[in-house]
PDB file of C-alpha atoms in Angstrom:
ATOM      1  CA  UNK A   1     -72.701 -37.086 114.985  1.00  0.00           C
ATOM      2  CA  UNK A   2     -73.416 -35.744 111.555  1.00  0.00           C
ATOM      3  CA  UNK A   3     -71.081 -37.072 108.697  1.00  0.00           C
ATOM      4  CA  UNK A   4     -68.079 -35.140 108.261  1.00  0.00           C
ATOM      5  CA  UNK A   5     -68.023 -33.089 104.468  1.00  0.00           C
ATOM      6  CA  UNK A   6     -64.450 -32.086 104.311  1.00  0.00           C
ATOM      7  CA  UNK A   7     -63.709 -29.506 102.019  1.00  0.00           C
ATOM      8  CA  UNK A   8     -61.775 -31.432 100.222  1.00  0.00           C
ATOM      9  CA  UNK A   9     -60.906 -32.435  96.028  1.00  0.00           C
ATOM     10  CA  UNK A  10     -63.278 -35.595  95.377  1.00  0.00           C
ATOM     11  CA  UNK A  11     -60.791 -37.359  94.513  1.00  0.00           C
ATOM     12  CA  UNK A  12     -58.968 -37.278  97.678  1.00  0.00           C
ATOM     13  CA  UNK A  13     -62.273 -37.690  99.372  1.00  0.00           C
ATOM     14  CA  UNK A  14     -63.051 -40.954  97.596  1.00  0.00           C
ATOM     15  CA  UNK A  15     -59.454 -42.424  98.481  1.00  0.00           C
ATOM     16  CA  UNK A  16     -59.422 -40.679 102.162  1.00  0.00           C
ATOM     17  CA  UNK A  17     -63.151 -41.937 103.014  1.00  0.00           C
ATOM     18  CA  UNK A  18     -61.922 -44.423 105.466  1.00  0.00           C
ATOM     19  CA  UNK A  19     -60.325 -41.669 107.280  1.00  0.00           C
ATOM     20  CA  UNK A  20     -62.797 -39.373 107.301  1.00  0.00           C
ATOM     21  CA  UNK A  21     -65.453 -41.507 108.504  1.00  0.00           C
ATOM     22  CA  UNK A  22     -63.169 -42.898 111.379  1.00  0.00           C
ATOM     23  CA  UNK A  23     -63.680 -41.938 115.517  1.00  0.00           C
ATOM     24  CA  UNK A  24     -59.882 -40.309 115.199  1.00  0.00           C
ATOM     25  CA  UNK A  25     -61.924 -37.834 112.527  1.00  0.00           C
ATOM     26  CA  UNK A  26     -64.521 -37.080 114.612  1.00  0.00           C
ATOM     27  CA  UNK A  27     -62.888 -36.156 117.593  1.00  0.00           C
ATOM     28  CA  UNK A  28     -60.290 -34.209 115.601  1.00  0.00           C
ATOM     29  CA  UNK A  29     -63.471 -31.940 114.257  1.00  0.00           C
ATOM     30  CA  UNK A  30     -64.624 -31.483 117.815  1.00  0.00           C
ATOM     31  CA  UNK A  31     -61.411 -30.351 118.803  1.00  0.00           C
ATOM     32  CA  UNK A  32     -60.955 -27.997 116.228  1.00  0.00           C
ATOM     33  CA  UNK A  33     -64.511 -26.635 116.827  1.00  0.00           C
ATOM     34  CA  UNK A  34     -63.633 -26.409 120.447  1.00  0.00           C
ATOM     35  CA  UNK A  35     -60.079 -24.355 119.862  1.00  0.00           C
ATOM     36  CA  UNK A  36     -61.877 -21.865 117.260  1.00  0.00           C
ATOM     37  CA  UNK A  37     -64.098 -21.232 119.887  1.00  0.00           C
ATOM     38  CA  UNK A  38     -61.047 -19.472 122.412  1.00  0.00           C
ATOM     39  CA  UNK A  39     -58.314 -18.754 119.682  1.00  0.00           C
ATOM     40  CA  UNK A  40     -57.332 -18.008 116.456  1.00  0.00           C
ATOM     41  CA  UNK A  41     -56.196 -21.286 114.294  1.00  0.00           C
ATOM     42  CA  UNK A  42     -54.322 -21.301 111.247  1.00  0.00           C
ATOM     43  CA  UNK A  43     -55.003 -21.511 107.844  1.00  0.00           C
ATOM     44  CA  UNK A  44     -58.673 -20.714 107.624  1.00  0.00           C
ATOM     45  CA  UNK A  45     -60.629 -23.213 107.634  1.00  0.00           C
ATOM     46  CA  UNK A  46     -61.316 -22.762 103.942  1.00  0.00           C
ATOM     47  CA  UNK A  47     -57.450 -23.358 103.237  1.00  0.00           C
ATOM     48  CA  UNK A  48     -56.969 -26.474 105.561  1.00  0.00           C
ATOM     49  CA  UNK A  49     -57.076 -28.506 102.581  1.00  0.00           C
ATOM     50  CA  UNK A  50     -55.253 -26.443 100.133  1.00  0.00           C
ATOM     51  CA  UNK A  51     -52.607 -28.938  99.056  1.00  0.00           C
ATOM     52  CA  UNK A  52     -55.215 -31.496  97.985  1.00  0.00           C
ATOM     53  CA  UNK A  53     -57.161 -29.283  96.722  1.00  0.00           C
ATOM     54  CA  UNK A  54     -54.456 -28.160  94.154  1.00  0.00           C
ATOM     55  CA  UNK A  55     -54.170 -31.086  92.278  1.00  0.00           C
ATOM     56  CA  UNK A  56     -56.344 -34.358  92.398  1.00  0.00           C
ATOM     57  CA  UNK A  57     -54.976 -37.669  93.926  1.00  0.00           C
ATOM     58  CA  UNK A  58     -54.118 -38.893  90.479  1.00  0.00           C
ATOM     59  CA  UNK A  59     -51.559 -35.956  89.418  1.00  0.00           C
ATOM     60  CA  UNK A  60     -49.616 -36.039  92.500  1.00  0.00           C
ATOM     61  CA  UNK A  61     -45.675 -36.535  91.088  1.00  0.00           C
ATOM     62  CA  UNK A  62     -43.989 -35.038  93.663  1.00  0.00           C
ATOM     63  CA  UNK A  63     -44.534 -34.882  97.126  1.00  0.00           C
ATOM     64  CA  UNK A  64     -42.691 -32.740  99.477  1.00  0.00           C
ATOM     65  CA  UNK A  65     -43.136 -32.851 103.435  1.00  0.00           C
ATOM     66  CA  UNK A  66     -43.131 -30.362 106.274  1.00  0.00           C
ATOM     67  CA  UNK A  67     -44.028 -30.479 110.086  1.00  0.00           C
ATOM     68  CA  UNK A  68     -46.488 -27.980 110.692  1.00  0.00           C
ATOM     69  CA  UNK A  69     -48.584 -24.973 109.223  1.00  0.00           C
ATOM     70  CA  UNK A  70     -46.890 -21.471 109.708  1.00  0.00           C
ATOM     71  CA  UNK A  71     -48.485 -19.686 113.279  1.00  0.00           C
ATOM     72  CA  UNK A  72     -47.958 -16.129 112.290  1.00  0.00           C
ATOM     73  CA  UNK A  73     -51.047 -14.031 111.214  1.00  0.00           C
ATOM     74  CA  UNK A  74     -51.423 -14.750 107.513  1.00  0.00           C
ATOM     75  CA  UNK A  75     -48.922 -16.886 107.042  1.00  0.00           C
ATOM     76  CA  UNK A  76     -50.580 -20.080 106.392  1.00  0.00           C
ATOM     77  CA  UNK A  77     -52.365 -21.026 103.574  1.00  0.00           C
ATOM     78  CA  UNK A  78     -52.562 -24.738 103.565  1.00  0.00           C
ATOM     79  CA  UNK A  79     -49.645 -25.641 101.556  1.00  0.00           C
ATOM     80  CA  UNK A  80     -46.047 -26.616 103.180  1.00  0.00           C
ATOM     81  CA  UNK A  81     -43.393 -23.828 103.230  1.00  0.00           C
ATOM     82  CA  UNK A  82     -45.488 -21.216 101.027  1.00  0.00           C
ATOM     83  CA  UNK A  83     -46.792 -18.695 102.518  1.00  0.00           C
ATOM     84  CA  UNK A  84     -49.666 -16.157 100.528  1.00  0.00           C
ATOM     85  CA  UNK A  85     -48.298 -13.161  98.216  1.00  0.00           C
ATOM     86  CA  UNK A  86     -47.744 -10.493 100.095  1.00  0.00           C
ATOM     87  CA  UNK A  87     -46.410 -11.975 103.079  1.00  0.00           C
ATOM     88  CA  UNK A  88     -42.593 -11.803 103.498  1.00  0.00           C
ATOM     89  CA  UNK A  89     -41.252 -15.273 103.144  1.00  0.00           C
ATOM     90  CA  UNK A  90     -39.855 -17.180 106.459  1.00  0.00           C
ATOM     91  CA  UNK A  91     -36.548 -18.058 106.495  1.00  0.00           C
ATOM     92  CA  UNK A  92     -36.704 -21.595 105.879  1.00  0.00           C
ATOM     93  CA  UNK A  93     -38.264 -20.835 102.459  1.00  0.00           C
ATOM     94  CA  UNK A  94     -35.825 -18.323 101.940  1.00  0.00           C
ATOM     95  CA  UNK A  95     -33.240 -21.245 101.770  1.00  0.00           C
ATOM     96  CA  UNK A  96     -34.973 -23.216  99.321  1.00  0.00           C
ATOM     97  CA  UNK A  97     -35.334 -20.447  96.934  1.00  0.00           C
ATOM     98  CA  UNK A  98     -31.622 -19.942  97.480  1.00  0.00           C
ATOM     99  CA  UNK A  99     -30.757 -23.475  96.816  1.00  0.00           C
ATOM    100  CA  UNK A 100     -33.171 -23.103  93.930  1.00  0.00           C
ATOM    101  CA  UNK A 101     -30.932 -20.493  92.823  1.00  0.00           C
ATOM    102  CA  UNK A 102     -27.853 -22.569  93.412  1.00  0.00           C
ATOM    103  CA  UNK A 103     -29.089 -25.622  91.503  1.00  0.00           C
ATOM    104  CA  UNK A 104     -30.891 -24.802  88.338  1.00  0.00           C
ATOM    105  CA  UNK A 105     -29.989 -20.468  88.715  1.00  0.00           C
ATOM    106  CA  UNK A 106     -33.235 -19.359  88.792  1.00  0.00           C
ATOM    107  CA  UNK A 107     -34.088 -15.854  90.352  1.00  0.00           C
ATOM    108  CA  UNK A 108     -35.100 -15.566  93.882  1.00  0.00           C
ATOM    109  CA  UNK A 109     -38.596 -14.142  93.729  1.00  0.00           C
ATOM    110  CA  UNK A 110     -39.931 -11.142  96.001  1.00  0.00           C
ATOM    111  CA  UNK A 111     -42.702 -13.126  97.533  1.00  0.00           C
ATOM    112  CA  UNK A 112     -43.213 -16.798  98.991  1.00  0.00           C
ATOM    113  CA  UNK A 113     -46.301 -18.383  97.049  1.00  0.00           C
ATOM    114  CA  UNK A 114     -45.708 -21.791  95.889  1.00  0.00           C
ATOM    115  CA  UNK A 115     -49.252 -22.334  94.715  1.00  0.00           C
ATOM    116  CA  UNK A 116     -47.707 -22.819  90.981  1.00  0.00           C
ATOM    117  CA  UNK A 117     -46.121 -25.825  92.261  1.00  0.00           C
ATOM    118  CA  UNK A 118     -48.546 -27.439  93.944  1.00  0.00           C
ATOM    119  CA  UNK A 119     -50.821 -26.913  90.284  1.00  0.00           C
ATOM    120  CA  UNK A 120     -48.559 -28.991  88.564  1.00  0.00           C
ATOM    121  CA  UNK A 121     -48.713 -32.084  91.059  1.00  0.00           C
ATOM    122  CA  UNK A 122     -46.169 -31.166  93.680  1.00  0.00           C
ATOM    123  CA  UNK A 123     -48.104 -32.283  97.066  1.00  0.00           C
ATOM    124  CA  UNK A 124     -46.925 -29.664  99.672  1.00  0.00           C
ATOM    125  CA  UNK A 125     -47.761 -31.927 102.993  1.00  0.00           C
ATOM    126  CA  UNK A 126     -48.050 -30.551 106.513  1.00  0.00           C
ATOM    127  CA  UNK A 127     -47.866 -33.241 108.605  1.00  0.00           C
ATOM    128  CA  UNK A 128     -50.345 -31.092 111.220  1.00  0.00           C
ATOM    129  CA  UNK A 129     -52.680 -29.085 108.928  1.00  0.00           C
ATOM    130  CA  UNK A 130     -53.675 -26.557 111.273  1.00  0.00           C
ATOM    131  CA  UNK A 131     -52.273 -24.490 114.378  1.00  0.00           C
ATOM    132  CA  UNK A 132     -53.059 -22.230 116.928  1.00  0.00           C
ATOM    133  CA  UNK A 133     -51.568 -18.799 116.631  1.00  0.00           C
ATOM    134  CA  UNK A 134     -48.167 -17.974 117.653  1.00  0.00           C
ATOM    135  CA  UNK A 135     -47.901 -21.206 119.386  1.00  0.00           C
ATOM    136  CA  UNK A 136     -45.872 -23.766 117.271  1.00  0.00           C
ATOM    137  CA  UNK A 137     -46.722 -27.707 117.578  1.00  0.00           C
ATOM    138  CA  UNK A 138     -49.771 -26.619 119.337  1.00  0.00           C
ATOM    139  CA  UNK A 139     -52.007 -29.028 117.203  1.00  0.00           C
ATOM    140  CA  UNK A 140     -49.800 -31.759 117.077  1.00  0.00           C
ATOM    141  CA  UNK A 141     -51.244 -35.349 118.511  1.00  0.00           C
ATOM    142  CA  UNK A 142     -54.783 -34.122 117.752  1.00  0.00           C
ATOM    143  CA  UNK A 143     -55.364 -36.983 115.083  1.00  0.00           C
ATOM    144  CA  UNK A 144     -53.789 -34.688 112.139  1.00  0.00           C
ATOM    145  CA  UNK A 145     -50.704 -37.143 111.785  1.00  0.00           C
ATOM    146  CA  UNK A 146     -52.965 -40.337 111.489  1.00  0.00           C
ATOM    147  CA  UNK A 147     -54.776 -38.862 108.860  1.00  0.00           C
ATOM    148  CA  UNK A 148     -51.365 -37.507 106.880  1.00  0.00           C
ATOM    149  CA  UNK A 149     -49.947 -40.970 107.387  1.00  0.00           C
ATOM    150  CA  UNK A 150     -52.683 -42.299 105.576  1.00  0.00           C
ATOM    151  CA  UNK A 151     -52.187 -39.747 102.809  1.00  0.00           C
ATOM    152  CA  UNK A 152     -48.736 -41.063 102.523  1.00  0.00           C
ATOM    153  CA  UNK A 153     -49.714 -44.866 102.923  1.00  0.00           C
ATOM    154  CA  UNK A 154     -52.577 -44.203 100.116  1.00  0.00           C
ATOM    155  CA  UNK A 155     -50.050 -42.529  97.175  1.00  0.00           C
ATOM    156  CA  UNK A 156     -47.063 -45.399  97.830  1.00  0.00           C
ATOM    157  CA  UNK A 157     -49.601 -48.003  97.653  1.00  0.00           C
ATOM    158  CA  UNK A 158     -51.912 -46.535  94.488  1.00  0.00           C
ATOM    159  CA  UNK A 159     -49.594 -44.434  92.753  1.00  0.00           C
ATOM    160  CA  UNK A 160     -46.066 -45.562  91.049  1.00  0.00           C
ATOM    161  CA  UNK A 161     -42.861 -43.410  90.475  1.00  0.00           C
ATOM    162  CA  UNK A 162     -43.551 -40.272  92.732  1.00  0.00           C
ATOM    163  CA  UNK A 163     -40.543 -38.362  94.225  1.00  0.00           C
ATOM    164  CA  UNK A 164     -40.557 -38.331  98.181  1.00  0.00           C
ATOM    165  CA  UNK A 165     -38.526 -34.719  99.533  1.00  0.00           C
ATOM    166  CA  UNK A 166     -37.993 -35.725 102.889  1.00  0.00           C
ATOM    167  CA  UNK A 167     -36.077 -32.692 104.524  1.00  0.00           C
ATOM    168  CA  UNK A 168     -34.695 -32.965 107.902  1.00  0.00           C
ATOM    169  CA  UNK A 169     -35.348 -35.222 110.445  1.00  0.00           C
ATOM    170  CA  UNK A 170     -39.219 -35.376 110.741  1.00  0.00           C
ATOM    171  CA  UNK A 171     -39.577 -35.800 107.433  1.00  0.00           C
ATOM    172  CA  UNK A 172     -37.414 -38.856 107.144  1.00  0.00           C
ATOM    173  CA  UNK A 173     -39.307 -40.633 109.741  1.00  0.00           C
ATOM    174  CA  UNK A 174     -42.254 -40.954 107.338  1.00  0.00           C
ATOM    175  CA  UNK A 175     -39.609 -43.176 104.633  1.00  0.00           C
ATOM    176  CA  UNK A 176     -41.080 -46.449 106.646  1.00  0.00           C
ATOM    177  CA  UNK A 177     -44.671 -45.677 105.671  1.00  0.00           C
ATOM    178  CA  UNK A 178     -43.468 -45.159 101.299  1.00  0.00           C
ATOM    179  CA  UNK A 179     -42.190 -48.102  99.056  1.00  0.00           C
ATOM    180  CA  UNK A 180     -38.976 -47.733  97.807  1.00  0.00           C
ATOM    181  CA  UNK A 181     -39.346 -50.792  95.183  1.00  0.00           C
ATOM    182  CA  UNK A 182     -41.998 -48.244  93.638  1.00  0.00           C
ATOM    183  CA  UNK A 183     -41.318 -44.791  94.394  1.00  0.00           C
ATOM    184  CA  UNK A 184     -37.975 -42.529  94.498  1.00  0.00           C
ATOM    185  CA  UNK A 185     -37.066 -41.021  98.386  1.00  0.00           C
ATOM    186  CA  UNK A 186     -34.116 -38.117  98.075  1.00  0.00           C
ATOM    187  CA  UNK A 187     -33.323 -37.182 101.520  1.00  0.00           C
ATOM    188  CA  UNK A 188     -31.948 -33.747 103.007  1.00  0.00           C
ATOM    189  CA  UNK A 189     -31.155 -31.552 105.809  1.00  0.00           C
ATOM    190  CA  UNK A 190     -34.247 -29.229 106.722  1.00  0.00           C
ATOM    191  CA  UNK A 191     -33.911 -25.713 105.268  1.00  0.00           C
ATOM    192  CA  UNK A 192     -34.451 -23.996 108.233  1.00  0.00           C
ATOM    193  CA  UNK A 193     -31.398 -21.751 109.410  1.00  0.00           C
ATOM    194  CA  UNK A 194     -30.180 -23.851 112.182  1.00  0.00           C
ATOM    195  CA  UNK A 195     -29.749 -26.777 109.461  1.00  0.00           C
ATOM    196  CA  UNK A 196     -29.527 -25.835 105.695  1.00  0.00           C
ATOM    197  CA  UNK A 197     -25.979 -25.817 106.055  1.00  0.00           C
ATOM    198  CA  UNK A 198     -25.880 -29.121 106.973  1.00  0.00           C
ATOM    199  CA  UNK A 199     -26.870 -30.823 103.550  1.00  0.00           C
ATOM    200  CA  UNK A 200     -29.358 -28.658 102.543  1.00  0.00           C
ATOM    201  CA  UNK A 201     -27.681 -26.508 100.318  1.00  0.00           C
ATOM    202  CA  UNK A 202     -26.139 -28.239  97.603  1.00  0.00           C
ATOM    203  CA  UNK A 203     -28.721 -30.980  97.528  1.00  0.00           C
ATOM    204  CA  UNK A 204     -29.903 -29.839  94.114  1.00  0.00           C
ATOM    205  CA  UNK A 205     -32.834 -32.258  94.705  1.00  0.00           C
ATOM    206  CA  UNK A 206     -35.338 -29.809  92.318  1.00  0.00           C
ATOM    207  CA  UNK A 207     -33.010 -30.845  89.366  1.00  0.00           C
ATOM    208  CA  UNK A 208     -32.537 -34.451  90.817  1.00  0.00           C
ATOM    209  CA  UNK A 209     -36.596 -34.419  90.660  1.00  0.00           C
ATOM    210  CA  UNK A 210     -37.302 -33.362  87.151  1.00  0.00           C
ATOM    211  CA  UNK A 211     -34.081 -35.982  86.223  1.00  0.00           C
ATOM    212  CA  UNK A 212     -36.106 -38.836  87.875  1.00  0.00           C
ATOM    213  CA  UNK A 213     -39.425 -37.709  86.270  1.00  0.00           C
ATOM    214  CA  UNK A 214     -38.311 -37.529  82.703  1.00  0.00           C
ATOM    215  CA  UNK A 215     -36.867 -41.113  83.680  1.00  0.00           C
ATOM    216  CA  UNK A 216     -40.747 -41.716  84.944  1.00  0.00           C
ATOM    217  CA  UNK A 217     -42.489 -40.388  81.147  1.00  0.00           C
ATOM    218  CA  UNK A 218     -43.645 -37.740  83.220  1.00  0.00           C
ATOM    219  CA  UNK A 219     -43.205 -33.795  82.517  1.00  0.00           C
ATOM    220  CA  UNK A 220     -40.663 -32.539  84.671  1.00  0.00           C
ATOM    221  CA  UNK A 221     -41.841 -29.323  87.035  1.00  0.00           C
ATOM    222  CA  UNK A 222     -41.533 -25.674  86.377  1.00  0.00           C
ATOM    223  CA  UNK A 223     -39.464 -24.540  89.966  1.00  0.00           C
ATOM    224  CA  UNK A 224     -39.835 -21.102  88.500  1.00  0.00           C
ATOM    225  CA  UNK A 225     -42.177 -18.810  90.800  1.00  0.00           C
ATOM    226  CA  UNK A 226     -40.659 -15.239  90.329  1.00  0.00           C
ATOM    227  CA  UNK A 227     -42.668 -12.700  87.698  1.00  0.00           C
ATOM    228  CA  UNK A 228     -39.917 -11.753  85.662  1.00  0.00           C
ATOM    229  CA  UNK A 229     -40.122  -8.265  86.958  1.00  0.00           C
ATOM    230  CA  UNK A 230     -40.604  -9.327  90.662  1.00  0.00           C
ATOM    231  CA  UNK A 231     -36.935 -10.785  91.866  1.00  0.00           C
ATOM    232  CA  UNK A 232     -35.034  -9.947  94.417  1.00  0.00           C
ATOM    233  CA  UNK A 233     -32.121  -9.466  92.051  1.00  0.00           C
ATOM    234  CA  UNK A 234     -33.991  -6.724  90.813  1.00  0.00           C
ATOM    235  CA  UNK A 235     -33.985  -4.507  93.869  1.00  0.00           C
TER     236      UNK A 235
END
C-alpha cells in the first residue's frame, strides 16, 4: 500500500508519524475510500484535518474536546462545535456562546465559526474526525479514536501547562490518557440541551482558562468571535 500523505500541518505530521504509518491507519483510509464511494462523509476531505491545521503542535494552549463531526450538509468543517459562516449554529454551540455571554459578557455572535480560536492555539478535537451524513456515530470504531488518543497522549507527554475542556461525559473519559502533575483538566457538563443545565452554565471555564494561562506566561485567548456589527443583540 502506498504511504499515507495526510493533509496535515508538518508539525503534527512529524509527532503523529507513528500513527500514520500504523495498520490501524491504513485500514482507516480504505474505509473511508470505501464509504465515499456509496455516501456522502463529512467534512470534506480537505477539512478533516482542520484543527491541526490551525495551529502547529507547538502552539496548542488549550485544548477542547468533542465526540463527533456535525452530519448535517455543511455543517462540518473539521473543528469541534464550529460550524462554517453562514450556517446557523447547532444548539449545543448556542450554549457555549451563551455561557460565553454569562461569564466574561461578550455578545452572542450571528454565526458559529470558531476558526479565530483555533488560530490562537485552542485545539478543537473531534474524537471521530469524519461522519457519514445524517447518521450520527456512524464512523465511530473505524480507527479515528486510536489516532485522537494519540493526539492527546502526544501534547500531555511533550507539551507542559495546556488547559484540558473536558465537557460531558465522553470527554472526561479521555482525563486517564493527560497528566495532571503537568497540565490543568476543568471539567463540565456537555452543552448540549439535554445537559447544559446541569453544570454547564455557570462553569465560566473561558475565564478560568485565560486565569490559568496568565498563571502559565502564556497570552490568555481572545473568546470574542462576533463582528461588532454582527450580534444577535443587534437584531
Amino acid at each position: 500500500m502506498a504511504p499515507i500523505e495526510p493533509n496535515i500541518h508538518e508539525s503534527w505530521k512529524n509527532i503523529m508519524l507513528k500513527e500514520f504509518e500504523a495498520p490501524y491507519f491504513g485500514d482507516l483510509k480504505e474505509f473511508l475510500v470505501e464509504e465515499k464511494k456509496k455516501h456522502a462523509v463529512y467534512p470534506p476531505g480537505s477539512e478533516i484535518f482542520s484543527a491541526f491545521n490551525s495551529i502547529p503542535f507547538e502552539e496548542v494552549k488549550v485544548v477542547i474536546l468533542g465526540q463527533d463531526p456535525y452530519h448535517g450538509q455543511g455543517q462540518a468543517h473539521g473543528l469541534c462545535f464550529s460550524v462554517p459562516e453562514g450556517i446557523m449554529p447547532p444548539p449545543s454551540l448556542v450554549n457555549i456562546f451563551k455561557e460565553l455571554h454569562q461569564d466574561l459578557g461578550l455578545p452572542i455572535p450571528n454565526h458559529g465559526s470558531l476558526v479565530k480560536w483555533a488560530q490562537q492555539g485552542v485545539l478543537l478535537l473531534n474524537a471521530t474526525l469524519t461522519v457519514r451524513a445524517n447518521q450520527a456515530g456512524s464512523h465511530q470504531g473505524k480507527g479515528w479514536e486510536q489516532f485522537t488518543d494519540a493526539v492527546i497522549r502526544n501534547l500531555s507527554e511533550n507539551r507542559k501547562g495546556l488547559v484540558f475542556l473536558l465537557w460531558g461525559r465522553f470527554a472526561q473519559a479521555k482525563e486517564a490518557l493527560i497528566d495532571k502533575a503537568k497540565h490543568h483538566i476543568l471539567k463540565a457538563a456537555h452543552p448540549s440541551p439535554l445537559s447544559a443545565y446541569n453544570g454547564f452554565f455557570g462553569c465560566r471555564h473561558f475565564s478560568k482558562t485565560n486565569e490559568i494561562l496568565i498563571r502559565e506566561g502564556k497570552s490568555p485567548i481572545d473568546w470574542a468571535t462576533a463582528r461588532p456589527e454582527a450580534s444577535l443583540f443587534n437584531h
